[in-house]
Coordinates of C-alpha atoms and ligand atoms in Angstrom, one line a residue:
M1 CA -31.1 -22.1 15.2
S2 CA -32.4 -22.8 11.8
S3 CA -30.0 -23.6 9.0
T4 CA -30.9 -20.4 7.2
E5 CA -29.6 -18.2 10.0
P6 CA -25.9 -17.5 9.6
I7 CA -23.6 -18.1 12.6
R8 CA -22.5 -15.0 14.5
T9 CA -19.0 -14.7 15.8
Y10 CA -18.7 -12.6 19.0
F11 CA -15.5 -11.1 20.1
E12 CA -16.7 -10.5 23.6
G13 CA -15.2 -8.1 26.1
L14 CA -12.3 -7.0 24.0
D15 CA -9.7 -5.1 26.1
F16 CA -9.9 -2.4 23.5
V17 CA -11.3 -1.6 20.0
A18 CA -9.7 1.3 18.2
T19 CA -12.6 2.0 16.0
V20 CA -11.1 4.9 14.0
D21 CA -14.7 5.9 13.3
A22 CA -15.7 9.6 12.7
A23 CA -15.5 10.3 16.4
D24 CA -12.3 8.3 16.7
R25 CA -13.9 6.2 19.5
L26 CA -11.6 4.1 21.6
L27 CA -13.7 1.4 23.3
R28 CA -12.7 -0.6 26.3
A29 CA -14.4 -3.9 27.4
A30 CA -16.2 -3.9 24.1
T31 CA -17.9 -6.6 21.9
V32 CA -17.7 -6.8 18.2
V33 CA -20.0 -9.2 16.3
V34 CA -19.3 -10.6 12.8
V35 CA -21.8 -12.3 10.5
A36 CA -20.3 -13.7 7.3
D37 CA -18.1 -10.9 5.7
R38 CA -19.6 -8.0 7.8
I39 CA -19.3 -6.4 11.2
V40 CA -22.9 -6.3 12.5
A41 CA -22.4 -4.8 16.0
V42 CA -19.8 -2.8 17.9
G43 CA -20.3 -1.6 21.4
D44 CA -20.2 -1.9 25.1
R45 CA -20.2 -5.6 26.2
A46 CA -23.3 -5.5 28.3
Q47 CA -25.2 -3.4 25.7
V48 CA -24.4 -5.8 22.9
R49 CA -25.4 -8.8 25.2
A50 CA -28.8 -7.0 25.7
T51 CA -29.5 -6.0 22.2
L52 CA -28.1 -8.9 20.2
P53 CA -27.7 -11.9 22.6
P54 CA -25.8 -14.9 21.3
R55 CA -27.9 -17.9 20.3
P56 CA -27.0 -21.6 20.5
G57 CA -24.5 -22.4 17.8
D58 CA -23.0 -18.9 17.7
V59 CA -19.3 -18.6 18.4
V60 CA -18.4 -16.6 21.5
R61 CA -14.7 -15.7 22.0
D62 CA -13.2 -14.3 25.1
G63 CA -11.6 -10.9 24.1
S64 CA -10.2 -9.9 27.5
R65 CA -6.6 -10.3 26.4
L66 CA -7.2 -9.1 22.8
G67 CA -7.1 -5.7 21.2
M68 CA -8.8 -4.9 17.9
V69 CA -7.8 -2.4 15.2
P70 CA -9.0 -2.0 11.7
G71 CA -6.9 -3.8 9.1
F72 CA -4.1 -1.6 7.8
I73 CA -4.3 -0.3 4.3
D74 CA -1.0 -0.1 2.3
T75 CA -1.6 2.6 -0.3
H76 CA 1.6 1.9 -2.3
V77 CA 3.2 -1.4 -2.8
H78 CA 4.9 -3.4 -5.7
L79 CA 4.0 -7.0 -5.1
S80 CA 6.0 -8.0 -8.2
E81 CA 9.2 -6.8 -6.5
T82 CA 9.2 -9.0 -3.4
L83 CA 12.0 -11.3 -4.6
S84 CA 14.5 -8.4 -4.6
R85 CA 14.9 -8.1 -0.9
A86 CA 18.4 -6.7 0.0
A87 CA 19.5 -7.4 -3.6
F88 CA 20.7 -3.9 -4.4
P89 CA 23.2 -1.6 -2.6
D90 CA 21.8 0.8 0.0
N91 CA 23.6 3.9 -1.3
L92 CA 21.2 4.5 -4.2
N93 CA 19.0 7.5 -4.8
T94 CA 15.6 7.0 -6.3
R95 CA 16.5 7.5 -10.0
A96 CA 19.6 5.4 -10.0
W97 CA 17.7 2.8 -8.0
V98 CA 14.8 2.7 -10.5
F99 CA 16.7 2.9 -13.8
H100 CA 19.8 0.8 -13.1
W101 CA 18.7 -1.7 -10.5
A102 CA 14.9 -2.1 -10.3
K103 CA 14.2 -2.1 -14.0
P104 CA 16.9 -4.8 -14.8
F105 CA 15.5 -6.8 -11.9
Y106 CA 11.9 -6.5 -13.2
A107 CA 13.1 -7.4 -16.7
H108 CA 14.1 -10.8 -15.5
V109 CA 11.0 -11.6 -13.5
S110 CA 9.1 -14.3 -15.3
D111 CA 5.3 -14.9 -15.0
A112 CA 6.0 -17.8 -12.6
D113 CA 8.5 -15.6 -10.6
E114 CA 5.9 -12.9 -10.4
S115 CA 3.2 -15.2 -9.0
V116 CA 5.6 -16.4 -6.3
S117 CA 6.5 -12.8 -5.6
V118 CA 2.9 -11.7 -5.2
S119 CA 2.1 -14.7 -2.9
L120 CA 5.1 -14.0 -0.7
G121 CA 4.4 -10.2 -0.6
A122 CA 0.7 -10.8 0.3
A123 CA 1.7 -13.2 3.1
E124 CA 4.0 -10.6 4.5
L125 CA 1.3 -8.0 4.4
L126 CA -1.2 -10.2 6.2
R127 CA 1.4 -11.2 8.8
S128 CA 1.9 -7.5 9.6
G129 CA -1.8 -6.7 9.8
T130 CA -2.4 -5.3 6.4
T131 CA -5.7 -6.4 4.9
C132 CA -5.8 -4.2 1.8
F133 CA -3.2 -2.9 -0.6
L134 CA -2.9 -0.6 -3.6
D135 CA -0.4 -2.3 -5.9
M136 CA 1.3 -0.4 -8.7
G137 CA 0.7 -3.2 -11.0
A138 CA 1.8 -6.4 -12.7
Q139 CA 4.9 -6.6 -14.8
N140 CA 3.3 -8.9 -17.1
D141 CA -0.3 -10.0 -16.9
P142 CA -2.4 -8.4 -14.1
G143 CA -4.3 -11.7 -13.8
I144 CA -1.1 -13.1 -12.2
T145 CA -1.3 -10.6 -9.4
A146 CA -5.0 -10.8 -9.1
R147 CA -5.1 -14.6 -8.8
A148 CA -2.0 -15.0 -6.5
A149 CA -3.1 -12.2 -4.1
A150 CA -6.8 -13.4 -4.0
A151 CA -5.6 -16.9 -3.1
T152 CA -4.1 -15.7 0.1
G153 CA -7.4 -14.2 1.2
I154 CA -6.2 -10.5 1.1
R155 CA -8.1 -7.6 -0.4
G156 CA -6.4 -5.2 -2.8
I157 CA -6.2 -3.2 -5.9
T158 CA -3.8 -3.9 -8.8
G159 CA -3.4 -2.9 -12.4
R160 CA -1.2 -3.3 -15.4
H161 CA 1.9 -1.1 -15.0
A162 CA 2.8 0.9 -18.1
A163 CA 4.9 3.6 -19.6
D164 CA 5.4 5.2 -23.0
R165 CA 8.7 7.1 -23.1
K166 CA 11.8 5.0 -23.5
P167 CA 15.0 6.7 -22.6
D168 CA 17.4 7.7 -25.5
Q169 CA 19.9 5.2 -24.3
I170 CA 18.8 1.8 -23.0
P171 CA 20.7 0.9 -19.8
A172 CA 22.3 -2.4 -19.3
G173 CA 20.0 -5.1 -18.1
W174 CA 16.8 -3.8 -19.7
S175 CA 15.7 -6.8 -21.8
P176 CA 13.9 -6.4 -25.1
E177 CA 10.9 -8.3 -23.6
M178 CA 10.6 -5.9 -20.7
I179 CA 10.9 -2.8 -22.9
D180 CA 8.3 -4.4 -25.2
H181 CA 5.7 -5.1 -22.5
H182 CA 6.3 -2.0 -20.3
F183 CA 6.9 0.7 -22.9
F184 CA 4.0 1.3 -25.2
P185 CA 4.5 3.2 -28.5
D186 CA 2.1 5.9 -27.4
A187 CA -0.3 6.9 -24.7
R188 CA -3.4 5.8 -26.7
T189 CA -2.1 2.2 -27.1
A190 CA -1.1 2.0 -23.4
L191 CA -4.6 3.3 -22.3
D192 CA -6.4 0.7 -24.5
V193 CA -4.5 -2.1 -22.8
L194 CA -4.9 -0.6 -19.3
G195 CA -8.6 -0.2 -19.9
Q196 CA -8.9 -3.9 -21.0
A197 CA -7.1 -4.9 -17.8
V198 CA -9.7 -3.0 -15.7
R199 CA -12.6 -4.7 -17.6
D200 CA -11.0 -8.1 -17.1
W201 CA -10.1 -7.9 -13.4
N202 CA -12.0 -5.2 -11.6
G203 CA -14.3 -7.0 -9.1
Y204 CA -12.4 -10.3 -9.2
A205 CA -12.7 -12.7 -6.2
E206 CA -16.2 -11.6 -5.1
G207 CA -15.1 -8.0 -5.3
R208 CA -12.0 -8.4 -3.0
I209 CA -9.7 -7.6 -5.9
R210 CA -10.1 -4.4 -7.9
C211 CA -8.2 -3.2 -10.9
W212 CA -7.2 0.4 -11.7
V213 CA -5.6 2.3 -14.6
N214 CA -2.1 2.3 -13.1
I215 CA 1.0 3.7 -14.8
E216 CA 4.6 4.1 -13.8
G217 CA 4.4 7.9 -13.8
K218 CA 7.3 10.6 -13.9
E219 CA 10.0 10.6 -16.7
P220 CA 9.0 7.3 -18.4
C221 CA 5.5 8.5 -19.0
S222 CA 4.3 11.2 -21.4
L223 CA 2.1 14.1 -20.1
E224 CA -0.7 12.6 -22.3
L225 CA -0.4 9.3 -20.5
H226 CA -0.5 10.9 -17.0
V227 CA -3.6 13.0 -17.9
G228 CA -5.2 10.2 -19.9
A229 CA -4.8 7.6 -17.2
R230 CA -7.0 9.6 -14.8
Q231 CA -9.5 10.5 -17.4
L232 CA -9.9 6.8 -18.5
A233 CA -10.1 5.8 -14.8
E234 CA -13.0 8.3 -14.3
E235 CA -14.8 6.9 -17.3
L236 CA -14.4 3.4 -16.0
G237 CA -15.5 4.4 -12.5
V238 CA -12.1 3.4 -10.9
G239 CA -8.9 5.1 -9.8
T240 CA -5.4 5.5 -10.9
T241 CA -2.1 5.7 -9.2
Y242 CA 1.4 6.7 -10.3
H243 CA 4.7 7.8 -8.9
L244 CA 5.1 11.6 -9.0
A245 CA 7.4 14.1 -7.3
S246 CA 9.1 11.0 -6.0
S247 CA 12.5 12.7 -5.5
R248 CA 14.1 16.2 -5.7
Q249 CA 16.1 15.0 -8.7
E250 CA 12.9 14.2 -10.5
A251 CA 11.5 17.7 -9.7
E252 CA 14.8 19.3 -11.0
V253 CA 14.6 17.3 -14.3
S254 CA 10.9 18.5 -14.6
Q255 CA 12.0 22.1 -13.9
R256 CA 14.7 21.9 -16.6
H257 CA 12.5 20.4 -19.3
H258 CA 9.1 21.9 -18.5
G259 CA 9.8 25.0 -16.4
M260 CA 7.9 23.7 -13.3
W261 CA 7.8 21.0 -10.7
P262 CA 5.9 17.8 -11.5
I263 CA 2.6 18.4 -9.6
S264 CA 2.2 21.9 -11.1
R265 CA 2.7 20.4 -14.6
I266 CA 0.1 17.7 -14.1
H267 CA -2.3 20.2 -12.6
Q268 CA -1.8 22.7 -15.5
H269 CA -3.1 20.0 -17.8
G270 CA -6.1 19.0 -15.7
G271 CA -4.4 15.8 -14.5
L272 CA -5.1 16.0 -10.7
G273 CA -8.4 14.7 -9.3
A274 CA -10.1 12.8 -6.6
N275 CA -9.6 9.4 -8.3
L276 CA -5.8 9.8 -8.3
V277 CA -3.3 8.6 -5.6
L278 CA 0.2 10.0 -6.0
A279 CA 2.9 7.8 -4.7
H280 CA 5.5 9.6 -2.7
A281 CA 4.9 13.3 -3.6
V282 CA 7.9 14.3 -1.6
A283 CA 9.2 17.1 -3.8
V284 CA 6.3 19.5 -3.4
R285 CA 6.2 23.3 -3.3
D286 CA 4.0 25.1 -0.8
H287 CA 1.4 26.2 -3.4
E288 CA 1.3 22.6 -4.8
V289 CA -0.1 21.4 -1.4
G290 CA -3.1 23.7 -2.1
L291 CA -3.5 22.2 -5.6
L292 CA -3.7 18.7 -4.1
A293 CA -6.2 19.8 -1.6
R294 CA -8.4 21.7 -4.0
T295 CA -8.5 18.8 -6.6
G296 CA -9.0 16.1 -3.9
T297 CA -5.9 14.3 -5.0
S298 CA -4.6 11.7 -2.5
V299 CA -1.0 11.0 -1.5
A300 CA 0.7 7.7 -0.5
F301 CA 3.5 8.6 1.9
C302 CA 6.1 5.8 2.1
P303 CA 8.5 6.5 5.1
S304 CA 10.7 3.3 4.9
S305 CA 11.3 3.9 1.2
S306 CA 12.0 7.6 1.8
I307 CA 14.6 7.0 4.4
K308 CA 16.3 4.2 2.5
L309 CA 16.4 6.0 -0.9
A310 CA 17.2 9.5 0.6
K311 CA 14.0 11.0 -0.8
G312 CA 14.1 13.7 1.9
A313 CA 10.6 13.3 3.6
A314 CA 12.0 14.8 6.8
A315 CA 14.0 17.5 5.1
I316 CA 11.7 18.6 2.3
G317 CA 8.5 16.7 2.6
K318 CA 5.2 18.6 3.2
Y319 CA 3.1 15.8 4.6
P320 CA 2.2 17.7 7.8
E321 CA 1.1 20.7 5.7
M322 CA -0.9 18.3 3.4
L323 CA -2.7 16.9 6.4
D324 CA -3.5 20.4 7.7
A325 CA -4.8 21.4 4.2
G326 CA -7.1 18.5 4.2
V327 CA -5.3 16.3 1.7
T328 CA -5.9 12.6 2.2
V329 CA -2.6 11.1 3.0
G330 CA -2.3 7.3 3.4
L331 CA 0.8 5.3 4.3
G332 CA 2.5 2.9 1.9
T333 CA 5.5 0.6 2.2
D334 CA 6.6 0.7 -1.4
G335 CA 8.2 -2.4 -2.7
V336 CA 10.6 -4.6 -0.8
A337 CA 13.7 -3.4 -2.7
A338 CA 12.8 0.2 -2.1
A339 CA 11.8 -0.1 1.5
G340 CA 13.3 -3.4 2.8
N341 CA 9.9 -4.5 4.2
L342 CA 6.2 -4.6 3.6
N343 CA 5.4 -3.9 7.3
L344 CA 2.9 -1.1 7.5
M345 CA 3.4 -1.0 11.3
R346 CA 6.9 0.4 10.7
Q347 CA 5.4 3.1 8.5
I348 CA 2.9 4.0 11.2
H349 CA 5.7 4.2 13.8
L350 CA 7.9 6.4 11.5
M351 CA 5.0 8.7 10.6
A352 CA 4.1 9.2 14.3
G353 CA 7.5 10.6 15.1
L354 CA 9.4 11.6 11.9
F355 CA 8.2 15.2 11.7
K356 CA 8.1 15.8 15.4
D357 CA 11.8 15.1 15.4
A358 CA 12.7 16.7 12.1
R359 CA 11.0 20.0 13.0
V360 CA 11.5 19.8 16.7
D361 CA 7.7 20.1 17.2
E362 CA 6.0 17.6 19.5
N363 CA 2.6 18.4 18.0
L364 CA 3.4 17.0 14.5
G365 CA 2.2 13.4 13.9
G366 CA 1.5 11.3 17.0
A367 CA 0.1 7.9 17.4
R368 CA -3.6 8.6 16.8
R369 CA -3.0 10.6 13.6
A370 CA -0.6 7.9 12.2
L371 CA -3.1 5.1 12.9
R372 CA -5.9 7.0 11.1
M373 CA -3.6 7.5 8.1
A374 CA -2.9 3.8 8.0
T375 CA -6.6 2.8 8.2
I376 CA -9.5 5.2 7.4
D377 CA -7.5 7.7 5.4
G378 CA -5.9 4.9 3.3
A379 CA -9.4 3.6 2.7
R380 CA -10.5 7.0 1.6
A381 CA -7.5 7.4 -0.8
L382 CA -8.6 4.1 -2.3
G383 CA -12.2 5.1 -2.7
W384 CA -13.2 2.2 -0.5
D385 CA -14.1 3.9 2.8
D386 CA -17.7 3.0 2.4
E387 CA -16.7 -0.6 3.2
I388 CA -13.3 -0.7 5.0
G389 CA -10.9 1.3 7.1
S390 CA -12.8 1.4 10.5
I391 CA -14.5 -0.9 12.9
E392 CA -18.2 0.0 12.5
A393 CA -21.4 -1.9 12.1
G394 CA -22.1 -2.5 8.4
K395 CA -18.5 -2.4 7.3
K396 CA -16.5 -5.4 6.1
A397 CA -15.0 -7.6 8.8
D398 CA -11.3 -6.6 8.1
F399 CA -9.4 -6.2 11.3
V400 CA -6.3 -7.2 13.3
L401 CA -6.3 -8.8 16.8
F402 CA -3.3 -8.1 19.0
A403 CA -2.4 -10.6 21.7
L404 CA -2.1 -8.4 24.8
D405 CA -0.4 -11.0 26.9
H406 CA 2.6 -10.6 24.5
H407 CA 5.7 -9.1 26.1
E408 CA 5.6 -5.9 24.1
W409 CA 2.1 -5.1 25.5
V410 CA 2.9 -5.7 29.2
P411 CA 2.1 -3.4 30.8
F412 CA 0.3 -0.7 28.9
H413 CA -2.0 2.2 29.6
D414 CA -3.1 3.9 26.5
P415 CA -3.8 1.3 23.8
V416 CA -3.1 3.5 20.7
Q417 CA 0.2 4.7 22.1
A418 CA 1.2 1.1 22.9
L419 CA 0.2 0.0 19.5
V420 CA 2.2 2.6 17.7
W421 CA 5.2 3.1 19.9
S422 CA 5.6 -0.3 21.4
S423 CA 4.1 -3.1 19.5
S424 CA 5.0 -4.9 16.3
P425 CA 3.7 -7.7 14.1
A426 CA 5.2 -10.1 16.6
S427 CA 2.1 -9.6 18.8
I428 CA -0.5 -10.0 16.0
A429 CA -2.6 -13.0 16.9
E430 CA -4.9 -12.9 13.9
T431 CA -5.6 -10.9 10.7
W432 CA -9.2 -11.0 9.4
V433 CA -10.3 -10.1 5.9
D434 CA -13.9 -10.3 4.6
G435 CA -15.0 -12.2 7.8
R436 CA -12.3 -14.8 7.6
A437 CA -9.2 -15.3 9.8
V438 CA -6.7 -15.4 7.0
F439 CA -3.7 -15.2 9.3
A440 CA -4.0 -17.1 12.6
T441 CA -1.9 -19.5 14.8
G442 CA 1.3 -18.2 13.1
R443 CA 0.2 -19.1 9.6
V444 CA -1.4 -17.7 6.5
A445 CA -4.0 -20.4 6.3
A446 CA -4.7 -20.6 2.6
I447 CA -1.2 -21.2 1.2
D448 CA 1.7 -23.5 1.9
E449 CA 4.2 -20.9 3.2
V450 CA 7.0 -23.4 3.9
A451 CA 7.1 -24.4 0.2
L452 CA 6.5 -20.8 -0.9
R453 CA 9.6 -19.6 1.1
A454 CA 11.8 -22.4 -0.4
E455 CA 10.7 -21.5 -3.9
A456 CA 11.1 -17.8 -3.3
R457 CA 14.7 -18.2 -2.2
E458 CA 15.6 -20.2 -5.2
R459 CA 13.9 -17.9 -7.7
A460 CA 15.3 -14.7 -6.2
A461 CA 18.9 -16.0 -6.5
T462 CA 18.3 -16.9 -10.2
I463 CA 16.7 -13.5 -11.1
V464 CA 19.6 -11.5 -9.6
S465 CA 22.1 -13.6 -11.5
R466 CA 20.1 -13.5 -14.8
A467 CA 19.8 -9.7 -14.5
G468 CA 23.5 -9.3 -14.0
L469 CA 23.0 -7.2 -10.8
R470 CA 26.6 -7.3 -9.5
A471 CA 27.4 -4.2 -7.6
A472 CA 30.8 -3.6 -9.3
D473 CA 29.1 -3.6 -12.8
V474 CA 26.1 -1.4 -12.2
P475 CA 26.0 2.4 -11.9
V476 CA 25.0 4.0 -8.6
T477 CA 24.2 7.4 -10.2
T478 CA 22.3 8.2 -13.3
S479 CA 21.9 10.8 -16.0
L480 CA 19.0 9.0 -17.7
Y481 CA 16.2 11.4 -18.9
D482 CA 18.4 14.3 -17.8
Ligands
ZN501 ZN1 6.7 2.6 -6.1

């Protein structure tokens, strides 16, 4: 083999490949060939042997005890929140959680804390099979998130989180510095800074890191900022994401102030569109499902966060109706304080069964649909489905290999059911991003995880103490923005 010919890696005779392609093909005894950052062949073992035989020097791996699925895509995460695990009470609703706990915590996250937080979060994502994320954005400089995430080998989108409507009364724990860097005086000033972040960071790390026009959304953002973020994103050829309709209380506040629920209000001002991903969208009226479908607006459903913060996905959520209407719904974890974990496999599991149970209808959800939401649908929401989200020749080599000799896979019959209902990250052997095994043999290869964990523990304790987050002193309900 001449030195100009790149090495091919053959995953030969894989027990199964859940391609999640347009035909949703599930292949058995299949071979996948990777060259550099791309998948170049997917098919029957004998067929691939015949059409693309390995040459001397190529790597041929035995896939007989491995199963391959596309890398999971987390459509809503806060990587700057990872040091807040189990730091707040678990009897908070969304608004009290955001205003009285999360914001004071964020107010005391330094640049160095944020970098550790992002590394730790990205490592947890890779360990649980997530190869691409949509992050709400950095607390400080988006470059911190871009650099720290890129260094782990993961793919993702970040931004510079922003808002422009301070509450009338500033709650305890909101530092002047946080207010200063998070709340801009008006939408125009915020959009100028967000646009610069996109110009600085979109396409970083050979294109693995993208940057969008991300804002916090809901009460802390003006209508002009919601609508302007999507317009600016369109001008820059990127996307935007923000929280909206994230709880019934938020919808009720919107009803009181604006006479309608949040999605209707944004739509009335031309704010919905195909480059927008709404995080949560749980408080949604029937006709608003149609608005999302008609405008091509995507939704990031975050089951762990919904059940922990009592958002009401099972009681009031219209995710099954969105799917039936053709809305692209991806799955997200949300941040660690909101959800407790950054494990997308838990979200897949919850999505597969939550609505069956809540509505006593065995046809709602299911393993195959939940897996598609976590892969190709997530890629579509992120506008990245031309390159990621399925196992197909020509796409990026972003995938997860499950070790089928692991106890949780023994025995199994249908691979997708076993994946969704039985397995966990414990049986992930390797996570590949851009043609590289970034998690393998129990380690995220590019970073020193032992040192990272030690530093994370130390910094997390310091932030909670600096922020004054002692349960007895902090409200568990809120009237902010009421
Ligand atoms: Zn969020």
